[in-house]
mmCIF file of C-alpha atoms and ligand atoms in Angstrom:
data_model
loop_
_atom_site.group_PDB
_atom_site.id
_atom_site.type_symbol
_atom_site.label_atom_id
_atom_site.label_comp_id
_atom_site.label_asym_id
_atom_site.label_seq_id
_atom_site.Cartn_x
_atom_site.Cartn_y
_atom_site.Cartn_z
ATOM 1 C CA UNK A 169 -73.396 -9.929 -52.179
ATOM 2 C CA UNK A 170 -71.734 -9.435 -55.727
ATOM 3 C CA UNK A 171 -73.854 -8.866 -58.158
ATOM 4 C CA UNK A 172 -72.909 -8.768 -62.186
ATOM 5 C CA UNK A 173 -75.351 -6.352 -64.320
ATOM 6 C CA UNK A 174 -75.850 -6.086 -67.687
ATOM 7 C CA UNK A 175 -76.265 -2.863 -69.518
ATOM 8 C CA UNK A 176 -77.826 -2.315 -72.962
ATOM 9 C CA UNK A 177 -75.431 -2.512 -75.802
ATOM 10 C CA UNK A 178 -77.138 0.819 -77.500
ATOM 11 C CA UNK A 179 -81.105 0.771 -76.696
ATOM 12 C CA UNK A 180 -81.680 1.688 -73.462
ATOM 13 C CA UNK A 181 -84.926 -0.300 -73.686
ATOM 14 C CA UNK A 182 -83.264 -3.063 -73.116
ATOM 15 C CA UNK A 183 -82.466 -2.381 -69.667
ATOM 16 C CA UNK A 184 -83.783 -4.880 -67.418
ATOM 17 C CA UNK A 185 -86.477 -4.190 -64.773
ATOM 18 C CA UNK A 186 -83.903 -6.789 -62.344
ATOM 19 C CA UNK A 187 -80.862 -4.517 -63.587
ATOM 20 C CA UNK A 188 -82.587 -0.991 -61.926
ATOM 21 C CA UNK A 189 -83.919 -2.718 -59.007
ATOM 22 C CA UNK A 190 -80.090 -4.138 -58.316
ATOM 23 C CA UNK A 191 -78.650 -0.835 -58.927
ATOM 24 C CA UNK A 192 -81.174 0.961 -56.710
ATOM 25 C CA UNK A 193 -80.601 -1.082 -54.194
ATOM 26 C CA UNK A 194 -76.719 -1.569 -54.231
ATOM 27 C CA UNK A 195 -74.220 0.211 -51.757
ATOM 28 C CA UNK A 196 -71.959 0.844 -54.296
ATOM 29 C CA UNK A 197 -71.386 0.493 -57.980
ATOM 30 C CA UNK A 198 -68.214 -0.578 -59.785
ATOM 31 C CA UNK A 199 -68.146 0.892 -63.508
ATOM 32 C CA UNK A 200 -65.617 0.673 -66.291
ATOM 33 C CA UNK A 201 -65.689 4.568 -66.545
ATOM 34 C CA UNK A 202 -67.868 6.243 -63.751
ATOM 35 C CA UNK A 203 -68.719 9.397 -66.432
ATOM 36 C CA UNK A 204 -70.585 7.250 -69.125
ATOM 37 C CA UNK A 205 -71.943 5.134 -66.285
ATOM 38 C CA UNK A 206 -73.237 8.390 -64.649
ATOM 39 C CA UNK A 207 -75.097 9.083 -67.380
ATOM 40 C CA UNK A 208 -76.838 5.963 -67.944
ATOM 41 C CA UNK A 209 -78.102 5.967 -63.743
ATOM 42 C CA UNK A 210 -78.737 9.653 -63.892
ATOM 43 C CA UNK A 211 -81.047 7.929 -67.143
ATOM 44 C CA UNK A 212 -83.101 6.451 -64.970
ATOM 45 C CA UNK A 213 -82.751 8.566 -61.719
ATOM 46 C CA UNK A 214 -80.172 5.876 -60.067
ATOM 47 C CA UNK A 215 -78.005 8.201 -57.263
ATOM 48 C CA UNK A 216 -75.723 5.518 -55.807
ATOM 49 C CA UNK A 217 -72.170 5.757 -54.968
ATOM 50 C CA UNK A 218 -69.726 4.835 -58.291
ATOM 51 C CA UNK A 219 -66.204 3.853 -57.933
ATOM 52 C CA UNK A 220 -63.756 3.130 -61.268
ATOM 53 C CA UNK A 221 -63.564 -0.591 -61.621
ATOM 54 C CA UNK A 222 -61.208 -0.945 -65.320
ATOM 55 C CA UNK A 223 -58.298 -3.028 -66.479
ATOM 56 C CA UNK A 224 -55.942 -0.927 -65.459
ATOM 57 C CA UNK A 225 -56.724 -0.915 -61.407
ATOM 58 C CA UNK A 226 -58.876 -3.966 -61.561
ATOM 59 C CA UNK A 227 -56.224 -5.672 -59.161
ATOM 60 C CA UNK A 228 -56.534 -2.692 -56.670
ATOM 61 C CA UNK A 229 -59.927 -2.077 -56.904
ATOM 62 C CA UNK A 230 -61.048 -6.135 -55.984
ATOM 63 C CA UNK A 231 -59.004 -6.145 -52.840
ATOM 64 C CA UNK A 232 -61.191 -2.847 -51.629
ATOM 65 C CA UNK A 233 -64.441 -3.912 -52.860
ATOM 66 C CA UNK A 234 -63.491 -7.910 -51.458
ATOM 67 C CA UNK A 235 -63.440 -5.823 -48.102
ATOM 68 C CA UNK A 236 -67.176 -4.193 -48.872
ATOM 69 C CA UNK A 237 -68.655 -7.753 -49.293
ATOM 70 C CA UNK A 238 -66.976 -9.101 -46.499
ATOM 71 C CA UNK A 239 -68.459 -6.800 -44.453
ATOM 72 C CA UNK A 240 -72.522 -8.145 -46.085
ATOM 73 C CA UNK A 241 -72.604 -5.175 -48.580
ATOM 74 C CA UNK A 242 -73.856 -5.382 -52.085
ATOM 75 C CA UNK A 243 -71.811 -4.168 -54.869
ATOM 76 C CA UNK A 244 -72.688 -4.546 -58.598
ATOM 77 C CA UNK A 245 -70.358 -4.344 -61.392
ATOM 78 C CA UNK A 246 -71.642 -2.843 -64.405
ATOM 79 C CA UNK A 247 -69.004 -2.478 -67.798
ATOM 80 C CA UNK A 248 -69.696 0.514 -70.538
ATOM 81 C CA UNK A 249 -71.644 -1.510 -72.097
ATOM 82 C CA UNK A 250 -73.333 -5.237 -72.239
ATOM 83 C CA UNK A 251 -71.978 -8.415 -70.014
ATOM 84 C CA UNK A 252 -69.458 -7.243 -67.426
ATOM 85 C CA UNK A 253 -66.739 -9.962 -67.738
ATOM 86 C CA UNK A 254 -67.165 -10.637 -71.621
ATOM 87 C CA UNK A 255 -64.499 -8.601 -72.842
ATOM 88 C CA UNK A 256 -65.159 -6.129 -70.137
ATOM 89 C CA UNK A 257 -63.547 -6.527 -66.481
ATOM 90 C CA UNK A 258 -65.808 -8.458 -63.745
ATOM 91 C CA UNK A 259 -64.408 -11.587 -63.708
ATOM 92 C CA UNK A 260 -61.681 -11.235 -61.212
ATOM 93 C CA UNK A 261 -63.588 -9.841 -58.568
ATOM 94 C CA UNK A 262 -65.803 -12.825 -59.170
ATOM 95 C CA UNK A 263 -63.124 -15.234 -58.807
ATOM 96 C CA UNK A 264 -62.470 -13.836 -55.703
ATOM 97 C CA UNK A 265 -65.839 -14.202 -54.508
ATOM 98 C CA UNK A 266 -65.670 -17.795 -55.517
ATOM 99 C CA UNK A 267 -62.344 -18.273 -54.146
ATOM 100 C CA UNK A 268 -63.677 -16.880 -50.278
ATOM 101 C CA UNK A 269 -66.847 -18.645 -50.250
ATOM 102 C CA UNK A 270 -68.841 -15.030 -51.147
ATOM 103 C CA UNK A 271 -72.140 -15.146 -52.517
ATOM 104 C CA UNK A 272 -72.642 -13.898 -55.775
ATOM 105 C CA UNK A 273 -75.292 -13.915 -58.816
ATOM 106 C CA UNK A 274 -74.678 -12.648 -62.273
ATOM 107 C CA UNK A 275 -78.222 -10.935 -63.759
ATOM 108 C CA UNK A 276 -78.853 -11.836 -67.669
ATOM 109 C CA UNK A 277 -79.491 -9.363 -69.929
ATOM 110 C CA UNK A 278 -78.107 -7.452 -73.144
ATOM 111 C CA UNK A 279 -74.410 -8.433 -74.987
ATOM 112 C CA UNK A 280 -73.083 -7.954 -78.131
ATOM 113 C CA UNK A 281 -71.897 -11.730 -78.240
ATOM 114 C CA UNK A 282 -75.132 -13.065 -77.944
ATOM 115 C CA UNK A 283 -77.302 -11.041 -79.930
ATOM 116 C CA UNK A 284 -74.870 -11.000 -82.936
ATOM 117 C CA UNK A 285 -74.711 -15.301 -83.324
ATOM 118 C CA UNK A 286 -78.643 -15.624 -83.351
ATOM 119 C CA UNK A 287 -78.874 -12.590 -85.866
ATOM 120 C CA UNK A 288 -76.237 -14.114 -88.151
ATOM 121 C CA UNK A 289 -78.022 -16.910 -88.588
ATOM 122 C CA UNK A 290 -75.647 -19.377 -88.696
ATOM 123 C CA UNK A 291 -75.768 -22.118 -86.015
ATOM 124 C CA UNK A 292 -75.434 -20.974 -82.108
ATOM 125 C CA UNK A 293 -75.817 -24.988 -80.665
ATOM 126 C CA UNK A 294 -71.829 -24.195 -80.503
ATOM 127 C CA UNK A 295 -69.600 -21.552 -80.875
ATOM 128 C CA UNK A 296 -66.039 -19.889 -80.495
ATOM 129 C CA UNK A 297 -65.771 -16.654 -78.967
ATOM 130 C CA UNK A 298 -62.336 -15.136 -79.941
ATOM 131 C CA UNK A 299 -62.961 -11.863 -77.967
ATOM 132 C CA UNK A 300 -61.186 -9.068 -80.273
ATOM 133 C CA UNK A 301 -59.754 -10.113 -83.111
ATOM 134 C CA UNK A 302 -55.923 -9.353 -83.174
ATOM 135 C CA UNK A 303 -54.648 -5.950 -84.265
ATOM 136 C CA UNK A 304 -51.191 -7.498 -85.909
ATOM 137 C CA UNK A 305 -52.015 -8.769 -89.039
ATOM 138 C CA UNK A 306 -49.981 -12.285 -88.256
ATOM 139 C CA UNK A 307 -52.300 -12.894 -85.054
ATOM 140 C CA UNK A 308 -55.400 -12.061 -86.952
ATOM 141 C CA UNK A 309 -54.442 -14.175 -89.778
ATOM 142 C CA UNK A 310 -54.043 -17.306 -87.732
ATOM 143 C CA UNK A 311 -57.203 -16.823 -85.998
ATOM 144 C CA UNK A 312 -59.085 -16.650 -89.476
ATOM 145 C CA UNK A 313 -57.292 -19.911 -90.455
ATOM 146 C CA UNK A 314 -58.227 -21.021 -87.392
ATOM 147 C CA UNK A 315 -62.035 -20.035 -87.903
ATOM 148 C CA UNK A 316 -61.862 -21.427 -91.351
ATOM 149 C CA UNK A 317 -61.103 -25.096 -90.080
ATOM 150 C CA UNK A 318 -63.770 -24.975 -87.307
ATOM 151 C CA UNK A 319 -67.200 -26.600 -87.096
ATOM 152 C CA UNK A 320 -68.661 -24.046 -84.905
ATOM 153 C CA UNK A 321 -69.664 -20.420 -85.950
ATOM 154 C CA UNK A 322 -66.942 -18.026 -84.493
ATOM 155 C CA UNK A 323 -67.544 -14.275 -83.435
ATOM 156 C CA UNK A 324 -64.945 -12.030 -82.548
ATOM 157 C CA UNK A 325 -65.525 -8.014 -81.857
ATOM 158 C CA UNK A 326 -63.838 -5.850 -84.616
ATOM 159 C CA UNK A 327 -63.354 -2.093 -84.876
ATOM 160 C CA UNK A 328 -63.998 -0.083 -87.858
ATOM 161 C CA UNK A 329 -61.024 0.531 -88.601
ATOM 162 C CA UNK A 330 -60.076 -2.680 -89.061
ATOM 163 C CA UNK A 331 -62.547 -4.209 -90.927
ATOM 164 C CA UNK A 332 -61.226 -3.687 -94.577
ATOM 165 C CA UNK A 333 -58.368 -5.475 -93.425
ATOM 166 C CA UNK A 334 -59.880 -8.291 -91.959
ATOM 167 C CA UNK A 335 -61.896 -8.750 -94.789
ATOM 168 C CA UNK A 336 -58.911 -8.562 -97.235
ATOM 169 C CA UNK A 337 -57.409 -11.422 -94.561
ATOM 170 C CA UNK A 338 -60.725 -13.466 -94.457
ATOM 171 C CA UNK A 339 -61.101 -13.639 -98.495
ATOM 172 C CA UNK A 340 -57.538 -15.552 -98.717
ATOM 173 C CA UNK A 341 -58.219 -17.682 -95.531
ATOM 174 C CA UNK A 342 -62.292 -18.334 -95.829
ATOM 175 C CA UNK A 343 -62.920 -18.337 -99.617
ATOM 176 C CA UNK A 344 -66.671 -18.794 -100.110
ATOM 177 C CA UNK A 345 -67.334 -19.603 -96.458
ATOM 178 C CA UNK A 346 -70.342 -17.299 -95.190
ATOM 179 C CA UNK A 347 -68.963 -14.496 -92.854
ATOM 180 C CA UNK A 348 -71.301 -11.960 -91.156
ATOM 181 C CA UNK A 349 -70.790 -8.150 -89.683
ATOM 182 C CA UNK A 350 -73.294 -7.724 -86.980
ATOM 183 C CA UNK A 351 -73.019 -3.625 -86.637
ATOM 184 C CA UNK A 352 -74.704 -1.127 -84.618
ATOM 185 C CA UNK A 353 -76.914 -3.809 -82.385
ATOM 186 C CA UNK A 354 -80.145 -2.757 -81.296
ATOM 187 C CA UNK A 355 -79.189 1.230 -82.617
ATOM 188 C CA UNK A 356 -80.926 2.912 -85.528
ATOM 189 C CA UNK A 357 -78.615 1.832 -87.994
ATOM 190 C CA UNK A 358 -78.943 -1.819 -86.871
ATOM 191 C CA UNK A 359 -77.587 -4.178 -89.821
ATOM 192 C CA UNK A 360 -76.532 -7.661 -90.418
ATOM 193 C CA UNK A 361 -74.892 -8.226 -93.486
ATOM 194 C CA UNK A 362 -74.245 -11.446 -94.375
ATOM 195 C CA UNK A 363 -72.084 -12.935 -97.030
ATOM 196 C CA UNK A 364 -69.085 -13.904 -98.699
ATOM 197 C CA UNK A 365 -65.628 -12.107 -97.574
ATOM 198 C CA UNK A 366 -65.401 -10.946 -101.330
ATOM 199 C CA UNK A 367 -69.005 -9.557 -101.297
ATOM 200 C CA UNK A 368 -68.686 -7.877 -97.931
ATOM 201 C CA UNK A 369 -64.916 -6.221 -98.528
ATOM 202 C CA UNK A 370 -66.718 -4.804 -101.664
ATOM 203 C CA UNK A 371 -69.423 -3.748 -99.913
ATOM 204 C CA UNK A 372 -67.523 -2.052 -97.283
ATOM 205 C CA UNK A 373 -65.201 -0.514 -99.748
ATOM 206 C CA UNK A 374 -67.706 1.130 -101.093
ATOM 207 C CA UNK A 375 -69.852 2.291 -97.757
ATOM 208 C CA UNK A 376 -66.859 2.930 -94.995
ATOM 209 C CA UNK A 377 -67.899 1.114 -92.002
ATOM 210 C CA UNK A 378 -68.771 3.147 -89.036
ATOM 211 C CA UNK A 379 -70.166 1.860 -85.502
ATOM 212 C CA UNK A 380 -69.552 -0.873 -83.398
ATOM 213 C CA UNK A 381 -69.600 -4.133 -84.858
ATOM 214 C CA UNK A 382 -68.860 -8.242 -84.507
ATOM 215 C CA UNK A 383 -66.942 -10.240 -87.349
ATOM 216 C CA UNK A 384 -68.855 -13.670 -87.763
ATOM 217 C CA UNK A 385 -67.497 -17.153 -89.753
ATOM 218 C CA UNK A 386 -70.038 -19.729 -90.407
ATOM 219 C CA UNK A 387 -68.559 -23.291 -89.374
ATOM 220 C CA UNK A 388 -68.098 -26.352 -91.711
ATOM 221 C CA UNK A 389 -71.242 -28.120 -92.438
ATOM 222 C CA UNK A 390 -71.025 -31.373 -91.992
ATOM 223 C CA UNK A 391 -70.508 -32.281 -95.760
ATOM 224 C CA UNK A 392 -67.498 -29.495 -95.607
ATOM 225 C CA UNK A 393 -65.911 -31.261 -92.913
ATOM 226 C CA UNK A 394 -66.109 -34.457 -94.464
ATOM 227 C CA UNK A 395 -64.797 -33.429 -97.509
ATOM 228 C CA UNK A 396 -62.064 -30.716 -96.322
ATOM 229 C CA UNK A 397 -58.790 -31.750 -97.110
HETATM 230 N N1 SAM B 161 -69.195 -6.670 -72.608
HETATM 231 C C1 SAM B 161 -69.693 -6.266 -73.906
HETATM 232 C C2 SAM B 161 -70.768 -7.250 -74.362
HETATM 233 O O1 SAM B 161 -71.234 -8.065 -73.569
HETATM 234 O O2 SAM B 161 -71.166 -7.175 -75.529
HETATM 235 C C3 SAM B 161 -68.582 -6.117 -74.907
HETATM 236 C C4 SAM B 161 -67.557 -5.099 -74.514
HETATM 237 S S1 SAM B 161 -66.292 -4.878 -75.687
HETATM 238 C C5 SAM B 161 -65.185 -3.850 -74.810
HETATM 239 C C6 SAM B 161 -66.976 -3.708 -76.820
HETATM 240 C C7 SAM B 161 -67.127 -4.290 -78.226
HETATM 241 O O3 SAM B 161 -68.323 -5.055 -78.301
HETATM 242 C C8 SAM B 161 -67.294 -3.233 -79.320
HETATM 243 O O4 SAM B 161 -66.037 -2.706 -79.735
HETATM 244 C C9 SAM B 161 -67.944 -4.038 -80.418
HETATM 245 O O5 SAM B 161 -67.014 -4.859 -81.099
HETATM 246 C C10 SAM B 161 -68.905 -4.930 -79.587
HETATM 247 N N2 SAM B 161 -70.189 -4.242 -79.443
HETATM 248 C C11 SAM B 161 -70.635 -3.578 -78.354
HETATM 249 N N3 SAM B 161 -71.861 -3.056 -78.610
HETATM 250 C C12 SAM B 161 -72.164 -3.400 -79.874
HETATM 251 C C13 SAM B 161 -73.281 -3.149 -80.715
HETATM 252 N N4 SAM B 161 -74.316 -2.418 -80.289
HETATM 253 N N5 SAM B 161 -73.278 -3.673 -81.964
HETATM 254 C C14 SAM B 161 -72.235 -4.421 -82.402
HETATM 255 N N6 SAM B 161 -71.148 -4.677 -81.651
HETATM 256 C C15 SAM B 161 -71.108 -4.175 -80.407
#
């Protein structure tokens, strides 16, 4: 059986009980990069064979692992970090497992995504996931416009260095509209800071931005949709 597992997104507290008793018991364990995910089962005295499951030989690697649950074996997928298949590979393997009838379950547990919306704030009934925003200032600038004329909050993973200029891009394209950096989830330096694109670009200015972080856009309220032009 297939099994998706979670992985904390910095606090290894947040490993689930479910996620080491899946991993113990697993034949073999597909990880983005086999040396960080060594680490984290050496953590907590998980010896189980790791193969490299990544972008780059995804293809590959889901034919040869296909044949390991044909045969009745389990295999979990585990990514660097958080929800295998949200901006991490996992997905196609279980597509194939879909596609031949395979059973598979996908465990809950930690992800940036998630844990970014509810500390925002701003309302998680609905929202747009835009994975990572793009790196070409034309691509990012459409999705902000896009963000800006949305009803739903939208969350999209940034890098450091990028932020400054995403902010510069968001104050022309979002105006007043709240925005959020969720950075350094559930690590020391933990912070939510939430406010205007001109408030948070001179923020940042002024404190570099370091860490791993999400880029959040409040939605229209209703009253802003009605009245947008
Ligand atoms: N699959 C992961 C998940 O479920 O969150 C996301 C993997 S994606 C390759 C990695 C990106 O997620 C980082 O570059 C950052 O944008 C975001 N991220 C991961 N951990 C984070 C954290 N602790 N705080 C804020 N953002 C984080």
């Amino acid at each position: 059986m297939l099994f998706l597992v979670p992985t904390p997104i910095g606090n290894l507290g947040d490993m689930t009980l479910r996620a080491l008793e899946v991993l113990k018991s697993a034949d073999v364990i597909g990880a983005e990069d086999t040396r960080h995910s060594g680490h984290l089962l050496r953590h907590f005295g998980i010896e189980k064979p790791l193969v490299s499951y990544h972008e780059h030989n995804e293809a590959r690697r889901t034919q040869e692992l296909m044949e390991r649950l044909k045969r009745g074996e389990n295999v979990a997928i585990i990514s660097d970090a958080g929800m295998p298949g949200i901006s991490d590979p996992g997905a196609r393997l279980l597509s194939a497992c879909i596609d031949a009838a395979l059973p598979y379950t996908v465990l809950p547990g930690p992800s940036a995504l998630i844990t970014a919306i509810i500390g925002s704030g701003f309302p998680a009934d609905a929202f747009y996931y835009g994975g990572f925003l793009p790196p070409k200032s034309g691509g990012r600038q459409r999705e902000l416009e896009a963000a800006a004329q949305r009803q739903e909050t939208s969350v999209f993973y940034e890098s450091p260095h990028r932020l400054l200029k995403t902010l510069e891009a968001a104050v022309a394209a979002l105006g007043e509209r709240p925005v959020c950096v969720a950075r350094e989830l559930t690590k020391t330096f933990e912070e939510y800071r939430i406010g205007t694109s001109t408030e948070l670009l001179a923020h940042y200015t002024a404190h570099p931005p370091k860490g791993e972080m999400a880029f959040l856009v409040r939605g229209l309220t209703a009253r802003e949709w009605r009245n947008r032009a």
